[in-house]
Structures are given as structure tokens and as C-alpha cells.
Short mmCIF file of C-alpha atoms and ligand atoms in Angstrom, two decimals:
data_model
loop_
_atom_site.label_atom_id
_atom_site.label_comp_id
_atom_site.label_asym_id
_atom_site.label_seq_id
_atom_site.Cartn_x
_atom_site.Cartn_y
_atom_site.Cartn_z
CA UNK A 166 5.91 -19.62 -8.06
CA UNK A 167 9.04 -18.27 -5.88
CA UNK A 168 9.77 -16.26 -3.28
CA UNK A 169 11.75 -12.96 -3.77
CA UNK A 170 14.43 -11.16 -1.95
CA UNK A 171 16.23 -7.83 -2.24
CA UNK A 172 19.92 -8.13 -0.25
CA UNK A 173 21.31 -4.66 0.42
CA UNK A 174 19.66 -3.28 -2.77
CA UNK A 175 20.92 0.32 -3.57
CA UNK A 176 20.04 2.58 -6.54
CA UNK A 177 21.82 5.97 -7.35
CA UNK A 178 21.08 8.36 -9.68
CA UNK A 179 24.03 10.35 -10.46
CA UNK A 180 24.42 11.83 -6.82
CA UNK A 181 21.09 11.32 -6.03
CA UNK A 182 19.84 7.95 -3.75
CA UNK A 183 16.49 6.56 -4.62
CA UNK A 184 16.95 3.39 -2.68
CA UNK A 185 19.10 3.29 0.60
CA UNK A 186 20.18 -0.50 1.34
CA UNK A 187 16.77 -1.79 0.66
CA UNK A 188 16.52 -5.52 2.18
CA UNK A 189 13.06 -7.05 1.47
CA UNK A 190 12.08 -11.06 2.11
CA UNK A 191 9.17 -12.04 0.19
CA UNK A 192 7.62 -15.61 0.99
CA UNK A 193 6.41 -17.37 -2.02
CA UNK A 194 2.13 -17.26 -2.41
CA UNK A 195 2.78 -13.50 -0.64
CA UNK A 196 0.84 -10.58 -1.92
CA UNK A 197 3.18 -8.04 -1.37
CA UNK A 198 1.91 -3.84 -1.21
CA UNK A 199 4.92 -1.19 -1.90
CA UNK A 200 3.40 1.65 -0.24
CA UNK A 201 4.53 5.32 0.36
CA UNK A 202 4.52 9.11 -1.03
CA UNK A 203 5.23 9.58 -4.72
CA UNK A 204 8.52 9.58 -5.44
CA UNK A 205 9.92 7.38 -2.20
CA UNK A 206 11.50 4.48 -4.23
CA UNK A 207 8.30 2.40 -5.13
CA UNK A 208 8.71 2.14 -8.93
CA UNK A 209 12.58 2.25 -8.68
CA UNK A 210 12.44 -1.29 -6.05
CA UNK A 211 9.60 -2.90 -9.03
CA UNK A 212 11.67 -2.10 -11.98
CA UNK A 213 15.41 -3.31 -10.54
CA UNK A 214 13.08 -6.77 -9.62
CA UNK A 215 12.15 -6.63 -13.03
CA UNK A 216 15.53 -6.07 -14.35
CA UNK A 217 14.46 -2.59 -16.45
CA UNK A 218 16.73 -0.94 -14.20
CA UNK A 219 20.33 -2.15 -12.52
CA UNK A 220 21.27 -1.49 -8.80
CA UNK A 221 24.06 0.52 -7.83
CA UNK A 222 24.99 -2.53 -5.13
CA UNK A 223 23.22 -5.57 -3.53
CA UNK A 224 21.10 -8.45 -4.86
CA UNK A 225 17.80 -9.72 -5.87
CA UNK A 226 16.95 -13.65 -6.17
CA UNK A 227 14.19 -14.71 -7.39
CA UNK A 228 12.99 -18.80 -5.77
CA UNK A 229 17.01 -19.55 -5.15
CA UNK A 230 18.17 -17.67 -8.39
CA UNK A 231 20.46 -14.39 -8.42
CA UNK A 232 18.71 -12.46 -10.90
CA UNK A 233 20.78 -9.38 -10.81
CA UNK A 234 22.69 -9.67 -14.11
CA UNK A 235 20.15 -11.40 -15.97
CA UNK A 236 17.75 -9.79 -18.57
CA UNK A 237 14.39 -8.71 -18.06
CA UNK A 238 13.04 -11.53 -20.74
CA UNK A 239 15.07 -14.36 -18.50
CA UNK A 240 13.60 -13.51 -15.00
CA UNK A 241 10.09 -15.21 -15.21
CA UNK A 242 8.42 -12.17 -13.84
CA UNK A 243 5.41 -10.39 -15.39
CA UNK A 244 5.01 -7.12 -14.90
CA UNK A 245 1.33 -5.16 -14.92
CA UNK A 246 2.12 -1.57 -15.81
CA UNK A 247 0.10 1.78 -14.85
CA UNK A 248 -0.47 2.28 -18.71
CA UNK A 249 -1.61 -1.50 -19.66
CA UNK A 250 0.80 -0.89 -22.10
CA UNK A 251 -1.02 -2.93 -24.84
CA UNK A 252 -0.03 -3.23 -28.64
CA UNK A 253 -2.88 -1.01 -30.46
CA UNK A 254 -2.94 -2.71 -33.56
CA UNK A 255 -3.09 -6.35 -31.72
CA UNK A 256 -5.94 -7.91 -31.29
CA UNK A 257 -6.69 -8.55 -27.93
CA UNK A 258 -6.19 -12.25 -28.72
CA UNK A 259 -2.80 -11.38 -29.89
CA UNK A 260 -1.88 -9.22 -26.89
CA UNK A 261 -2.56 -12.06 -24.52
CA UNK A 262 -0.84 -14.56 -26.85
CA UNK A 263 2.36 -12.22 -27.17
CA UNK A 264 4.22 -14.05 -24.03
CA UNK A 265 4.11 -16.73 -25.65
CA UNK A 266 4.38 -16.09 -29.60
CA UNK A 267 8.00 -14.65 -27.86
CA UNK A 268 9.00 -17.40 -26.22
CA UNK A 269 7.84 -19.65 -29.47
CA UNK A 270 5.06 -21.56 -27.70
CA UNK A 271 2.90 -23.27 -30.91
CA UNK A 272 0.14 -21.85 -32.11
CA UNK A 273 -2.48 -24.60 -30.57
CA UNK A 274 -1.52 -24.63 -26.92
CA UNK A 275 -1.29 -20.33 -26.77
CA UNK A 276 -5.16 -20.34 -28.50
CA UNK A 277 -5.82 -22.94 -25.92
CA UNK A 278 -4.22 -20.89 -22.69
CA UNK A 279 -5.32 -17.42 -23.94
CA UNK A 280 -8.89 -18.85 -23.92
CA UNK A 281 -8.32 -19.80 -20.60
CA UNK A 282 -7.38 -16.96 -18.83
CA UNK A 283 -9.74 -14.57 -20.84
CA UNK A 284 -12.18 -17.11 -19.53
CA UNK A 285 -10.74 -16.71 -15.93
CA UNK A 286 -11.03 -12.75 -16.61
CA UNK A 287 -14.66 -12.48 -18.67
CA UNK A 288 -13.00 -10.87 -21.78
CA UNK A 289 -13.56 -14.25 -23.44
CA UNK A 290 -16.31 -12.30 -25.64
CA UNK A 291 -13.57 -9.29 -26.68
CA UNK A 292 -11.22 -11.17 -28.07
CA UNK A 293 -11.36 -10.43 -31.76
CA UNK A 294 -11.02 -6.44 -30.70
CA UNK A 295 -8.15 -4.15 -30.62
CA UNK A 296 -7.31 -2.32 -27.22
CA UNK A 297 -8.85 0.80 -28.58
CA UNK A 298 -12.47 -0.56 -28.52
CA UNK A 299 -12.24 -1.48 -24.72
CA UNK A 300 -13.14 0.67 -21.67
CA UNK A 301 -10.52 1.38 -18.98
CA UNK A 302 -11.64 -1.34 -17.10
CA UNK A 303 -11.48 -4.36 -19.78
CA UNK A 304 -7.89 -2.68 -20.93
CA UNK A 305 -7.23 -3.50 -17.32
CA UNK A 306 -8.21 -7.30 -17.41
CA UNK A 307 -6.70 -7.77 -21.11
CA UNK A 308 -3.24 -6.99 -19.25
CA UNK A 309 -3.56 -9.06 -16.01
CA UNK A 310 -4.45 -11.59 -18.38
CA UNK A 311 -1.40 -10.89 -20.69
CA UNK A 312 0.54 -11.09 -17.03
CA UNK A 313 -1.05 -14.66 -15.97
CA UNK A 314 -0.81 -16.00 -19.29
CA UNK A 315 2.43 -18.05 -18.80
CA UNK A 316 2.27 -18.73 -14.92
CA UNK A 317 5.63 -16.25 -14.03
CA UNK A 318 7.68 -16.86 -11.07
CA UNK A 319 6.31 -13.41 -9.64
CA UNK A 320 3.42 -10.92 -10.86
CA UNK A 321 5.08 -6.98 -10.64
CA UNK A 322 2.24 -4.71 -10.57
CA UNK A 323 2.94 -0.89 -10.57
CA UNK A 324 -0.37 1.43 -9.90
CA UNK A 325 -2.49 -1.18 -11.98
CA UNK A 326 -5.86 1.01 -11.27
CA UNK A 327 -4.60 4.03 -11.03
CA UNK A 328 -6.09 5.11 -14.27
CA UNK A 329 -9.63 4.11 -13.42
CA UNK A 330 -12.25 5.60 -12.25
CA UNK A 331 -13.07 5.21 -8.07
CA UNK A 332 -15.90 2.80 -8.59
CA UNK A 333 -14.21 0.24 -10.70
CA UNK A 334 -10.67 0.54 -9.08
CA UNK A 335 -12.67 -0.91 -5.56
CA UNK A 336 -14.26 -3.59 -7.90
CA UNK A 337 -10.66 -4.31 -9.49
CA UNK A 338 -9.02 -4.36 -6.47
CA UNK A 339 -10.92 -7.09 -5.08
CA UNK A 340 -10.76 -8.90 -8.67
CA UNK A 341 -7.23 -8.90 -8.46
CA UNK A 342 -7.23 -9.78 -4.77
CA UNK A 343 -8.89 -13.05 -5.83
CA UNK A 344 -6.97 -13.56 -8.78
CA UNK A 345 -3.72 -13.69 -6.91
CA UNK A 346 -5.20 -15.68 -4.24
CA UNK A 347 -6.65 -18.36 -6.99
CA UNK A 348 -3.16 -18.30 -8.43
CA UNK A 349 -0.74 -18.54 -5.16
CA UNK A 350 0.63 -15.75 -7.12
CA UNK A 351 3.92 -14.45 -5.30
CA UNK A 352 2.80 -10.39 -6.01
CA UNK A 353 4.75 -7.25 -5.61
CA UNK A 354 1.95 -4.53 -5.85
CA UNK A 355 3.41 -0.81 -5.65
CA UNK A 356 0.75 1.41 -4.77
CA UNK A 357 0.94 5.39 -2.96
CA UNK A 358 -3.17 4.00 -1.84
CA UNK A 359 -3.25 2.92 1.47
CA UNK A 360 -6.51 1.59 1.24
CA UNK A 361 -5.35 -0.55 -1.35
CA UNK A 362 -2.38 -2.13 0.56
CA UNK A 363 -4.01 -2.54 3.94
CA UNK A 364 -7.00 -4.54 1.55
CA UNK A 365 -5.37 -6.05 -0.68
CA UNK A 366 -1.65 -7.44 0.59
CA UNK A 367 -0.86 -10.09 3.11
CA UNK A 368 2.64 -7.92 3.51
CA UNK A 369 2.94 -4.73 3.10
CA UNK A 370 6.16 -2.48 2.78
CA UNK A 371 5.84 1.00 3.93
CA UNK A 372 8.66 2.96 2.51
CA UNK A 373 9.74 6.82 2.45
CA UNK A 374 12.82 8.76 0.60
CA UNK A 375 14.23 5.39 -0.38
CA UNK A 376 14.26 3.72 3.02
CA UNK A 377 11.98 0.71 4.45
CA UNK A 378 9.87 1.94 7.45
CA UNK A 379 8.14 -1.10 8.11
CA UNK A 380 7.62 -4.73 6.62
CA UNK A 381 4.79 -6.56 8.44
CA UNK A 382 1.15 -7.42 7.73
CA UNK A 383 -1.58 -4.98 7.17
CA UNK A 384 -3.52 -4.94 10.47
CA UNK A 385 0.29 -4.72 12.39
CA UNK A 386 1.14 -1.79 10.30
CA UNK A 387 -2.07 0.18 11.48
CA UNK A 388 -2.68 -1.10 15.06
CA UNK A 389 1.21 -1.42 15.53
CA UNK A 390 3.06 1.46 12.91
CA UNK A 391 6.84 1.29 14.05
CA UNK A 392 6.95 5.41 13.74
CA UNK A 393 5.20 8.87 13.30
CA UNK A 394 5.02 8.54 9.42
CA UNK A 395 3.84 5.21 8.75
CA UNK A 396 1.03 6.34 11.69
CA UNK A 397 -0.14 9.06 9.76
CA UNK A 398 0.50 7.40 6.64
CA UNK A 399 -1.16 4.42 6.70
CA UNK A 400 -4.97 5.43 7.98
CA UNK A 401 -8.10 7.71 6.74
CA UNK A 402 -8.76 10.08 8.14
CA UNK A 403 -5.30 9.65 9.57
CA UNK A 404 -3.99 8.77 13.44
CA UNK A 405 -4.17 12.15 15.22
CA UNK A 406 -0.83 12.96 16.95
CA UNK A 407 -0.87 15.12 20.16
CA UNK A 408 1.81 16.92 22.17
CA UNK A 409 2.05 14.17 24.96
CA UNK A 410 3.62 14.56 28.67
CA UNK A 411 4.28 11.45 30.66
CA UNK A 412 4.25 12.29 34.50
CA UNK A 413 3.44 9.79 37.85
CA UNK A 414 -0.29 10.89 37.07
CA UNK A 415 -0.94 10.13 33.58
CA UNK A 416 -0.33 11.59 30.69
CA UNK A 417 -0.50 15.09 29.81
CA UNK A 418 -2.51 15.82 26.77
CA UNK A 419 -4.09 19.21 25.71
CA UNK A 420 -5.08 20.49 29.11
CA UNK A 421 -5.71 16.70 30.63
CA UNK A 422 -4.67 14.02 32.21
CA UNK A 423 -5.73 10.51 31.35
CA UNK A 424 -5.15 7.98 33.26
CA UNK A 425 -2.82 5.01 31.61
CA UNK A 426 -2.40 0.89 33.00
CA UNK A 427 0.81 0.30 34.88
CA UNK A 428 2.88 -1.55 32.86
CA UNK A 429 2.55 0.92 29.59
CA UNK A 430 2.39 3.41 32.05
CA UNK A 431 6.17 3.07 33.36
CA UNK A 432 7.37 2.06 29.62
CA UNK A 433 6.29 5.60 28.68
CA UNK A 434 8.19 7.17 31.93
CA UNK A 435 11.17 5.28 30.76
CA UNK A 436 10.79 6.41 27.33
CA UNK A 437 11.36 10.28 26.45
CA UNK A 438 7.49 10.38 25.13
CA UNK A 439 7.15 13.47 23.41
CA UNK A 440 3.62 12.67 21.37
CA UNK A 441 1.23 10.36 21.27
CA UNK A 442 -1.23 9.21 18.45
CA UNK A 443 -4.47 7.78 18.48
CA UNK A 444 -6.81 6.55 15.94
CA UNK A 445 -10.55 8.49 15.03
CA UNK A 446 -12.44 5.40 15.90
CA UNK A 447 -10.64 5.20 19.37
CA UNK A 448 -11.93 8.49 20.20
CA UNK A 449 -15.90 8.89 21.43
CA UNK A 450 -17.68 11.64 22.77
CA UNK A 451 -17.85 12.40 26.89
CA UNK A 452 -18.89 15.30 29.18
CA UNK A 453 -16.97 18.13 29.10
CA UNK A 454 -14.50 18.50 32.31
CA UNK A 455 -15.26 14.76 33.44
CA UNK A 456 -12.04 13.26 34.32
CA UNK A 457 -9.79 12.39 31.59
CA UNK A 458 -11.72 14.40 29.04
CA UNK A 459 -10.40 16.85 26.86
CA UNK A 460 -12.45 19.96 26.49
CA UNK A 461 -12.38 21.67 22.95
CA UNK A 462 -13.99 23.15 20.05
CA UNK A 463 -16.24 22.58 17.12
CA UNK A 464 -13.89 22.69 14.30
CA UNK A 465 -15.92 21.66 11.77
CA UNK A 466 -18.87 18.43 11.41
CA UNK A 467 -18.93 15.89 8.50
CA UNK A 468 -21.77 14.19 7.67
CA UNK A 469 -21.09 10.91 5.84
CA UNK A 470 -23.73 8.65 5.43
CA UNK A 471 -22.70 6.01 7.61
CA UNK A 472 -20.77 7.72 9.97
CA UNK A 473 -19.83 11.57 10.98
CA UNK A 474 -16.66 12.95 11.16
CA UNK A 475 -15.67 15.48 13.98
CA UNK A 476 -12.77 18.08 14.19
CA UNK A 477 -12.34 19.33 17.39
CA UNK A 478 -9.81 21.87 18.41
CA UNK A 479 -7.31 22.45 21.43
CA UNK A 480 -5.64 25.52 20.84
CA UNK A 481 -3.56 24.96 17.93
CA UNK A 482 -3.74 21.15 18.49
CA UNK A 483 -6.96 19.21 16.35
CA UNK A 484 -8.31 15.84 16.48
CA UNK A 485 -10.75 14.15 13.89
CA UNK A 486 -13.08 11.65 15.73
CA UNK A 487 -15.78 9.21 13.90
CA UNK A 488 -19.26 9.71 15.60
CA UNK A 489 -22.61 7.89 14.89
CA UNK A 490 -24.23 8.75 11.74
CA UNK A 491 -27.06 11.85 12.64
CA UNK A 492 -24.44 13.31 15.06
CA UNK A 493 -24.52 17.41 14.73
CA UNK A 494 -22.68 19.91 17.14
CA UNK A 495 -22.65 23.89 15.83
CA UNK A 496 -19.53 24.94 14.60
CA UNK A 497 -17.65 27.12 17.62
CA UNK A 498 -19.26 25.03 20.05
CA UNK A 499 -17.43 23.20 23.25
CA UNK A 500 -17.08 19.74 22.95
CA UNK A 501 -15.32 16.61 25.07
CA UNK A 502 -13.63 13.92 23.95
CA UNK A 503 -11.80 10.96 26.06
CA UNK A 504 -9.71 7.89 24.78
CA UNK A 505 -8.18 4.87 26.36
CA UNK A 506 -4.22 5.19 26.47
CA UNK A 507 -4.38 2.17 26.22
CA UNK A 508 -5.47 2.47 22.14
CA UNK A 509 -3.10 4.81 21.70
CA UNK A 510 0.64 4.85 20.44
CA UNK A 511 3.65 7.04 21.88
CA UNK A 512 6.50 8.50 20.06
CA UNK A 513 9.81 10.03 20.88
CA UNK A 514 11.18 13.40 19.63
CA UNK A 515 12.69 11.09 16.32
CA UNK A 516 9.16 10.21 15.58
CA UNK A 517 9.94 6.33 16.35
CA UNK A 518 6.99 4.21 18.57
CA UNK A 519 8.18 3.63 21.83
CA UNK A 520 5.38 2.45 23.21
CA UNK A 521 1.92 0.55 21.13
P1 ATP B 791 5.63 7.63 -7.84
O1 ATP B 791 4.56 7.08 -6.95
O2 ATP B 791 5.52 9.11 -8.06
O3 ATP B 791 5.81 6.85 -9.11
P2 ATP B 791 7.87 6.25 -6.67
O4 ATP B 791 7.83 6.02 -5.19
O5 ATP B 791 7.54 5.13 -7.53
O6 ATP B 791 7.00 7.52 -7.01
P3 ATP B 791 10.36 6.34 -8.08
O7 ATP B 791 9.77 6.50 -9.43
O8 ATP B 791 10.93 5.03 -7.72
O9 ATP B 791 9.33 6.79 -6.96
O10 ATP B 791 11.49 7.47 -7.91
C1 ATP B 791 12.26 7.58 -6.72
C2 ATP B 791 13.15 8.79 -6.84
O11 ATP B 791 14.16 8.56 -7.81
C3 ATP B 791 12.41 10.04 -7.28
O12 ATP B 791 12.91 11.14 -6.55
C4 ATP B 791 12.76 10.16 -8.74
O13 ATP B 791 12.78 11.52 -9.14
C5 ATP B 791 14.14 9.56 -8.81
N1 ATP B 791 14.38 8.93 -10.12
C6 ATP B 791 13.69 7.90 -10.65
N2 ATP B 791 14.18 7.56 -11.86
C7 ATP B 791 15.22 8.42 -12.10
C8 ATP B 791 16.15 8.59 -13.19
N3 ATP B 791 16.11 7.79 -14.26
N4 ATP B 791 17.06 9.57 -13.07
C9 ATP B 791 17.11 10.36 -11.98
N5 ATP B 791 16.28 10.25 -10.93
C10 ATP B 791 15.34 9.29 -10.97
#
């Protein structure tokens, strides 16, 4: 296994830019999450690693080789696609084998290493059927194992559980979780599901309109998101962002004041602080007009299961909170709510964090 890099990686198509200067250091054994909106560059960055697609400018290297030029077939990467993209009238035997039949590995060692991964992947018992006699789910597994099959320099996953249904794509994820971890699999995952990055990746790459927002570990990217859109991004129900004043008393928040420690304190007065966000879980219930409480409405109450969720309002400002399971408030009634500035994050007018 290797390490992978993008260097100044640009993609154009026509006069369109999918990928702005994209610069990406992957440490080898790293599970890697692509995240962002549909349509940001996610696919685009996968497929130029992959070599189905060339960049405008820049490089990739894969361990300490410059892939760039080089064909798909001579990159050692395996790629996992959306579609499993399995041959219909293979066996499922024959899809595992293909790697290898390709690359004119004898017939004895690819029965030997197909058995072994469809082992790892408990398809062992399907492998005399064809693709269109599995569920979603085993489709799945026949092409991770297809993927692992020849131990590639890097596993390129693109929305592999996307076409499954909830239940299974929370068991998968965690199956393929292990799988990479069993493997010290360097893994570039491109997913739009937060959940999936923050759970599954050791790294994760938040990107928008073709440009890198933020490249650090899951927990960093929701306690510490470097702006406004990987804060709402990342995170569900997502941060809630308020209109935010910073004065010598506090900060001014929908018709309060809470009070805020010194030394984040003055890094806000220093900073043109135009909003701040906070978290639902960093929010909890208090008395209406105690200090540093914000006073607002019912907007609507959530029941569950576990939990409740709670929209207040503040004019045309609105907050989701999570309360304890059994909470109920009418709808329309007055409600307060009080944080700790020192959970929340502050932005500027650009929408970068100023202050964590
Ligand atoms: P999704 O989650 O919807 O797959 P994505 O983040 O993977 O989105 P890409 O598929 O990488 O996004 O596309 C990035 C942008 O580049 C999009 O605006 C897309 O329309 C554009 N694009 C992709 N391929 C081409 C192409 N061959 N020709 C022109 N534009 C393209």
C-alpha cells in the first residue's frame, strides 16, 4: 500500500472549472472521505486518481510514482463504483477472478485468492451465481471483493452504498470500515453522506464548487469546521448559525447577552464577528429571561425515540436543540434556551471561523 498526493490538480471542462488547484496529501493505511454537495468535484478528484479522466494541470503520485500520464490498468488502484459494475453473464467466481485473468495470473493461485477474499466477505457460498441472482447487498460485497482481490496500491470508492437500502448501507459501512482497517488499505471514499465520512474516514476532505474547504480528521472537522459551510455541512440536524454582536459585555445574540471567557472573549472583539454557530447538543433548556437566556418560540417538537428535537424561534432567526426523550412544549409556546460561548464557533462576514 502507498500513500497518494494530488499537486496543484486542476480539471476544466471546456470553460467550465470542476477542480480549482486541488492539493491533497494522503498518508498510506489512511481512510480517506471526499465529502461535499453533488456536483462539487468529488467524482471528478476519484476518476483523475484513477486515470479515467486527465487534469488540465498538476500531479498525482501514487507511493513515490507520478501517475499522471500513465493508464488506468498501470496505476495499481482499484476502484469500487456506485453501480458495482459487474459482468452479468460472469459468474461471480469469474467477476472476482477478472483482475487477475487480465493481468494473466494462472488459473490455480486466482481459484486460490478468489476463495479467499469471498471467504473474507461471506459470499464464499454464491460463487457459482451470476450477479443477477444476488441482492443489492451481496452485489455490493462481490465488488469490494473484485477491488481487494489483488492487494492495489489504493482502494477508490465512489458512493459504494448509495444504491442500498438505509438499513444495510449502516451495516456496510461498518463492513467496509473493518475491511479497510484489516487491510491497511490506503482508501479514497467519495461520499455527499456526512454521516458516512465523519464514521467511517480517519481524514476527511470537505470540498465545495471544486475547492478544498478543509482536510483534517473527522471529530476536527465538526468540533473545529474552518468556515460557515463545512459548519452546516458537516452535522445533523446541522450547527445553527445566529446573527452574533461582539461588545465589552458579551455577545449579542437574538435579544441576549451571554457572557463569554476572556481570552475568546477579546479574539472575537478583535475579529469582525458577524455570526456565530453552535451545535443542537450544546444547547439545553433554561428559564425564560434568566441571564444569558434567549427567550423564543415553539416552532415545532420532534419526538424521536431516543431523543427530541426542538425548533425554537427568534423572530426570523431559529435554532434546533436536542432535548431528553419525553420532552413536549405546545407549539406557539415561549421557551428559553442558553449555551456556553464557549461551545460555540464565530464567523466573519466571508463565512470563515475566526474564533472555535
Ligand atoms: P455528484 O455527487 O453529483 O456525483 P460530484 O461532486 O462527484 O457530484 P463531479 O461529478 O465531479 O461532482 O462534477 C463536478 C462538476 O463538473 C459538475 O458541475 C459537473 O457537471 C461537471 N462535469 C463533470 N464531468 C463533466 C464533463 N465530462 N463535461 C462537462 N462537465 C462535467
Amino acid at each position: 500500500m502507498s500513500g497518494v498526493r494530488y499537486e496543484g490538480i486542476e480539471k476544466r471542462f471546456e470553460a467550465f472549472t470542476a477542480l480549482h488547484a486541488l492539493n491533497l496529501d494522503i498518508p498510506d493505511r489512511t481512510f480517506l472521505a471526499l465529502l461535499g454537495p453533488s456536483g462539487c468535484g468529488k467524482t471528478t478528484a476519484l476518476r483523475i486518481l484513477a486515470g479515467l479522466e486527465t487534469p488540465t494541470a498538476g500531479k498525482v503520485i501514487i507511493g513515490d510514482r507520478d501517475v499522471t500520464r500513465l493508464q488506468p490498468r498501470d496505476r495499481d488502484v482499484a476502484m469500487v463504483f456506485q453501480s458495482y459494475a459487474l459482468y452479468p453473464h460472469m459468474t461471480i467466481a469469474d467477476n472476482i477472478g477478472y483482475p487477475l485473468r487480465i493481468r494473466n495470473v494462472d488459473a490455480a493461485t486466482r481459484a486460490k485468492k478468489i476463495a479467499e477474499v469471498a471467504q473474507a466477505l461471506e459470499i464464499d457460498p454464491l460463487l457459482d451465481r451470476h450477479p443477477r441472482q444476488l441482492s443489492g447487498g451481496q452485489r455490493q460485497r462481490v465488488a469490494l471483493a473484485r477491488a481487494i482481490v489483488r492487494d492495489p496500491a489504493a482502494f477508490l470508492m465512489d458512493e459504494p452504498l448509495s444504491n442500498l437500502d438505509a438499513r444495510l448501507r449502516l451495516s456496510m459501512r461498518g463492513e467496509i470500515k473493518r475491511l479497510c482497517h484489516r487491510l491497511g488499505a490506503t482508501t479514497i471514499y467519495v461520499t455527499h453522506d456526512q454521516a458516512e465520512a465523519l464514521t467511517m474516514a480517519d481524514l476527511v476532505a470537505v470540498m465545495r464548487q471544486g475547492e478544498l474547504q478543509q482536510l483534517a480528521p473527522p471529530a476536527d472537522v465538526y468540533e473545529r469546521p474552518a468556515n460557515r459551510f463545512v459548519a452546516l455541512f458537516v452535522g445533523n440536524p446541522p450547527m445553527n448559525v445566529l446573527r452574533a454582536e461582539v461588545s465589552e459585555q458579551g455577545i449579542h445574540v437574538a435579544g441576549a447577552t451571554v457572557p463569554i471567557d476572556g481570552a475568546r472573549h477579546q479574539r472575537c472583539l478583535a475579529s469582525a464577528i458577524t455570526e456565530l454557530g453552535i451545535r443542537p447538543e450544546d444547547i439545553r433548556l433554561a428559564a425564560p429571561g434568566s441571564p444569558g437566556a434567549l427567550s423564543g418560540e415553539v416552532y415545532v417538537v420532534e419526538p424521536m425515540g431516543n431523543e427530541t428535537l426542538v425548533d425554537v424561534r427568534f423572530g426570523d432567526e431559529r435554532v434546533t436543540l436536542r432535548a431528553a426523550k419525553g420532552f413536549t412544549a405546545a407549539i406557539g409556546s415561549t421557551l428559553g434556551v442558553a449555551f456556553d460561548a464557549a461551545d460555540a464557533c464565530f464567523f466573519d462576514s466571508s463565512g470563515s471561523t475566526k474564533v472555535h
